[in-house]
PDB file of C-alpha atoms in Angstrom:
ATOM      1  CA  MET Z   1      95.781  63.684  74.312  1.00  0.00           C
ATOM      2  CA  ALA Z   2      94.976  66.789  76.834  1.00  0.00           C
ATOM      3  CA  THR Z   3      95.588  66.617  80.445  1.00  0.00           C
ATOM      4  CA  VAL Z   4      94.211  67.655  83.498  1.00  0.00           C
ATOM      5  CA  VAL Z   5      95.808  67.513  86.919  1.00  0.00           C
ATOM      6  CA  LEU Z   6      92.150  68.140  88.932  1.00  0.00           C
ATOM      7  CA  VAL Z   7      92.125  69.559  92.915  1.00  0.00           C
ATOM      8  CA  ASP Z   8      90.069  69.206  96.008  1.00  0.00           C
ATOM      9  CA  ASP Z   9      90.273  68.183  99.143  1.00  0.00           C
ATOM     10  CA  TYR Z  10      86.905  66.223  98.885  1.00  0.00           C
ATOM     11  CA  ASP Z  11      86.373  62.669  97.135  1.00  0.00           C
ATOM     12  CA  SER Z  12      83.443  62.757  96.016  1.00  0.00           C
ATOM     13  CA  GLN Z  13      83.740  66.391  94.278  1.00  0.00           C
ATOM     14  CA  ARG Z  14      86.822  65.389  92.415  1.00  0.00           C
ATOM     15  CA  GLU Z  15      85.270  61.964  91.239  1.00  0.00           C
ATOM     16  CA  ILE Z  16      82.577  63.836  90.287  1.00  0.00           C
ATOM     17  CA  TYR Z  17      84.326  66.308  87.839  1.00  0.00           C
ATOM     18  CA  GLU Z  18      87.095  63.386  86.871  1.00  0.00           C
ATOM     19  CA  LEU Z  19      84.392  61.144  85.201  1.00  0.00           C
ATOM     20  CA  ALA Z  20      83.092  63.911  83.451  1.00  0.00           C
ATOM     21  CA  LEU Z  21      86.178  65.064  82.297  1.00  0.00           C
ATOM     22  CA  SER Z  22      87.526  61.915  81.406  1.00  0.00           C
ATOM     23  CA  THR Z  23      84.086  60.295  78.816  1.00  0.00           C
ATOM     24  CA  ALA Z  24      85.203  64.108  77.207  1.00  0.00           C
ATOM     25  CA  GLY Z  25      88.218  62.738  76.687  1.00  0.00           C
ATOM     26  CA  LEU Z  26      90.522  64.387  78.677  1.00  0.00           C
ATOM     27  CA  VAL Z  27      93.299  61.993  80.464  1.00  0.00           C
ATOM     28  CA  VAL Z  28      92.385  63.501  84.661  1.00  0.00           C
ATOM     29  CA  HIS Z  29      94.693  62.991  87.651  1.00  0.00           C
ATOM     30  CA  GLN Z  30      93.354  63.779  90.636  1.00  0.00           C
ATOM     31  CA  ALA Z  31      94.848  65.527  93.997  1.00  0.00           C
ATOM     32  CA  ALA Z  32      94.055  65.688  97.483  1.00  0.00           C
ATOM     33  CA  SER Z  33      96.106  68.889  98.807  1.00  0.00           C
ATOM     34  CA  GLY Z  34      98.177  72.193  97.263  1.00  0.00           C
ATOM     35  CA  GLU Z  35     101.542  70.165  97.973  1.00  0.00           C
ATOM     36  CA  GLU Z  36     100.203  66.908  95.891  1.00  0.00           C
ATOM     37  CA  ALA Z  37      99.061  68.840  93.320  1.00  0.00           C
ATOM     38  CA  ILE Z  38     102.162  71.538  92.604  1.00  0.00           C
ATOM     39  CA  GLU Z  39     104.318  68.095  92.848  1.00  0.00           C
ATOM     40  CA  LEU Z  40     101.802  66.573  89.524  1.00  0.00           C
ATOM     41  CA  ALA Z  41     102.009  69.892  88.104  1.00  0.00           C
ATOM     42  CA  ARG Z  42     105.834  69.779  87.763  1.00  0.00           C
ATOM     43  CA  ARG Z  43     106.177  66.136  87.082  1.00  0.00           C
ATOM     44  CA  LEU Z  44     103.249  65.717  84.094  1.00  0.00           C
ATOM     45  CA  GLN Z  45     103.024  69.497  82.475  1.00  0.00           C
ATOM     46  CA  PRO Z  46      99.449  69.606  82.486  1.00  0.00           C
ATOM     47  CA  ASP Z  47      97.323  71.205  79.832  1.00  0.00           C
ATOM     48  CA  VAL Z  48      95.157  72.797  83.168  1.00  0.00           C
ATOM     49  CA  VAL Z  49      94.522  72.458  86.500  1.00  0.00           C
ATOM     50  CA  VAL Z  50      91.478  72.283  88.143  1.00  0.00           C
ATOM     51  CA  LEU Z  51      91.729  74.188  91.138  1.00  0.00           C
ATOM     52  CA  ASP Z  52      89.544  74.435  94.316  1.00  0.00           C
ATOM     53  CA  LEU Z  53      90.439  77.706  96.226  1.00  0.00           C
ATOM     54  CA  ALA Z  54      89.746  76.308 100.247  1.00  0.00           C
ATOM     55  CA  MET Z  55      91.949  73.136 100.757  1.00  0.00           C
ATOM     56  CA  PRO Z  56      94.050  72.697 104.137  1.00  0.00           C
ATOM     57  CA  LYS Z  57      97.334  72.801 104.538  1.00  0.00           C
ATOM     58  CA  LEU Z  58      98.744  74.391 101.020  1.00  0.00           C
ATOM     59  CA  ASP Z  59      95.309  76.477  99.451  1.00  0.00           C
ATOM     60  CA  GLY Z  60      94.255  77.066  96.409  1.00  0.00           C
ATOM     61  CA  TRP Z  61      95.055  80.515  96.370  1.00  0.00           C
ATOM     62  CA  GLU Z  62      99.072  80.034  97.407  1.00  0.00           C
ATOM     63  CA  VAL Z  63      99.029  76.762  94.932  1.00  0.00           C
ATOM     64  CA  CYS Z  64      97.464  79.038  92.118  1.00  0.00           C
ATOM     65  CA  ARG Z  65     100.939  81.915  92.700  1.00  0.00           C
ATOM     66  CA  ARG Z  66     103.625  78.851  93.283  1.00  0.00           C
ATOM     67  CA  LEU Z  67     102.583  77.070  89.373  1.00  0.00           C
ATOM     68  CA  LYS Z  68     102.412  80.748  88.103  1.00  0.00           C
ATOM     69  CA  ALA Z  69     105.980  82.049  89.490  1.00  0.00           C
ATOM     70  CA  ASP Z  70     107.033  78.361  88.338  1.00  0.00           C
ATOM     71  CA  ALA Z  71     108.958  79.594  85.044  1.00  0.00           C
ATOM     72  CA  ALA Z  72     108.006  75.853  84.440  1.00  0.00           C
ATOM     73  CA  THR Z  73     104.260  75.676  85.913  1.00  0.00           C
ATOM     74  CA  ARG Z  74     103.514  79.246  84.462  1.00  0.00           C
ATOM     75  CA  GLY Z  75     102.438  78.692  81.155  1.00  0.00           C
ATOM     76  CA  ILE Z  76      99.664  75.524  82.450  1.00  0.00           C
ATOM     77  CA  ALA Z  77      96.097  77.273  82.712  1.00  0.00           C
ATOM     78  CA  ILE Z  78      94.609  77.385  86.155  1.00  0.00           C
ATOM     79  CA  ILE Z  79      91.048  76.807  86.598  1.00  0.00           C
ATOM     80  CA  ILE Z  80      89.696  78.007  89.993  1.00  0.00           C
ATOM     81  CA  VAL Z  81      86.018  75.717  90.721  1.00  0.00           C
ATOM     82  CA  THR Z  82      85.297  76.977  94.034  1.00  0.00           C
ATOM     83  CA  ALA Z  83      82.309  78.019  96.925  1.00  0.00           C
ATOM     84  CA  HIS Z  84      83.726  81.377  97.645  1.00  0.00           C
ATOM     85  CA  ILE Z  85      81.838  83.973  96.089  1.00  0.00           C
ATOM     86  CA  ALA Z  86      82.139  87.250  98.560  1.00  0.00           C
ATOM     87  CA  PRO Z  87      82.405  90.087  96.847  1.00  0.00           C
ATOM     88  CA  GLY Z  88      86.322  90.218  95.192  1.00  0.00           C
ATOM     89  CA  ILE Z  89      87.174  86.567  95.290  1.00  0.00           C
ATOM     90  CA  ARG Z  90      87.581  86.403  91.643  1.00  0.00           C
ATOM     91  CA  GLU Z  91      89.795  89.080  91.351  1.00  0.00           C
ATOM     92  CA  SER Z  92      91.802  88.460  93.885  1.00  0.00           C
ATOM     93  CA  ALA Z  93      91.548  84.952  92.235  1.00  0.00           C
ATOM     94  CA  GLU Z  94      92.625  86.627  88.995  1.00  0.00           C
ATOM     95  CA  ARG Z  95      95.371  88.397  90.635  1.00  0.00           C
ATOM     96  CA  ALA Z  96      96.754  85.515  92.174  1.00  0.00           C
ATOM     97  CA  GLY Z  97      97.255  84.167  88.185  1.00  0.00           C
ATOM     98  CA  CYS Z  98      93.708  82.272  87.977  1.00  0.00           C
ATOM     99  CA  ASP Z  99      92.934  81.341  84.203  1.00  0.00           C
ATOM    100  CA  ALA Z 100      89.429  81.138  84.028  1.00  0.00           C
ATOM    101  CA  TYR Z 101      86.991  81.053  87.470  1.00  0.00           C
ATOM    102  CA  LEU Z 102      83.540  78.713  88.383  1.00  0.00           C
ATOM    103  CA  THR Z 103      81.437  78.950  91.583  1.00  0.00           C
ATOM    104  CA  LYS Z 104      80.447  75.694  93.305  1.00  0.00           C
ATOM    105  CA  PRO Z 105      78.251  74.305  92.425  1.00  0.00           C
ATOM    106  CA  CYS Z 106      79.200  73.448  89.251  1.00  0.00           C
ATOM    107  CA  LEU Z 107      77.806  71.604  86.831  1.00  0.00           C
ATOM    108  CA  PRO Z 108      80.773  69.037  84.973  1.00  0.00           C
ATOM    109  CA  GLU Z 109      78.954  70.797  82.040  1.00  0.00           C
ATOM    110  CA  LYS Z 110      79.894  74.045  82.916  1.00  0.00           C
ATOM    111  CA  LEU Z 111      83.539  72.402  83.079  1.00  0.00           C
ATOM    112  CA  ILE Z 112      83.883  71.035  80.230  1.00  0.00           C
ATOM    113  CA  ALA Z 113      82.728  73.698  78.592  1.00  0.00           C
ATOM    114  CA  THR Z 114      85.296  75.573  80.730  1.00  0.00           C
ATOM    115  CA  VAL Z 115      88.396  74.001  79.558  1.00  0.00           C
ATOM    116  CA  ARG Z 116      87.438  73.218  76.145  1.00  0.00           C
ATOM    117  CA  ASP Z 117      87.305  77.007  75.577  1.00  0.00           C
ATOM    118  CA  HIS Z 118      90.623  77.448  76.993  1.00  0.00           C
ATOM    119  CA  PHE Z 119      91.835  74.975  74.473  1.00  0.00           C
ATOM    120  CA  ARG Z 120      89.972  77.240  71.843  1.00  0.00           C
ATOM    121  CA  ARG Z 121      92.044  79.975  72.760  1.00  0.00           C
ATOM    122  CA  GLU Z 122      95.133  77.828  72.787  1.00  0.00           C
ATOM    123  CA  ALA Z 123      94.516  77.049  69.369  1.00  0.00           C
ATOM    124  CA  ALA Z 124      93.839  80.444  67.818  1.00  0.00           C
TER     125      ALA Z 124
END
């Protein structure tokens, strides 16, 4: 069964996405901080990390860069889900190593479709 680490500093956002992803048949682990996200990714080796960019201390940009720089985690797909919509943000996230970029508000169905698209690409 596919595993997702869901990272957002807002409890309500994590709960909404966890419900949707688990209902779609995915195993979901939550992280409320960048540090926790890196620890879970290293320990669990999930298929996907769903990552918010704006978090205190260790933001999503740095989490993405660190996961992609580490040989043990660089193969994990990273899907950014963020409220940052300024010009150039998507390109910056892609340079940091993300595999997909979604903007908030993001309907849970869109997130599920993006995760499934990742699995289809991996299988091809």
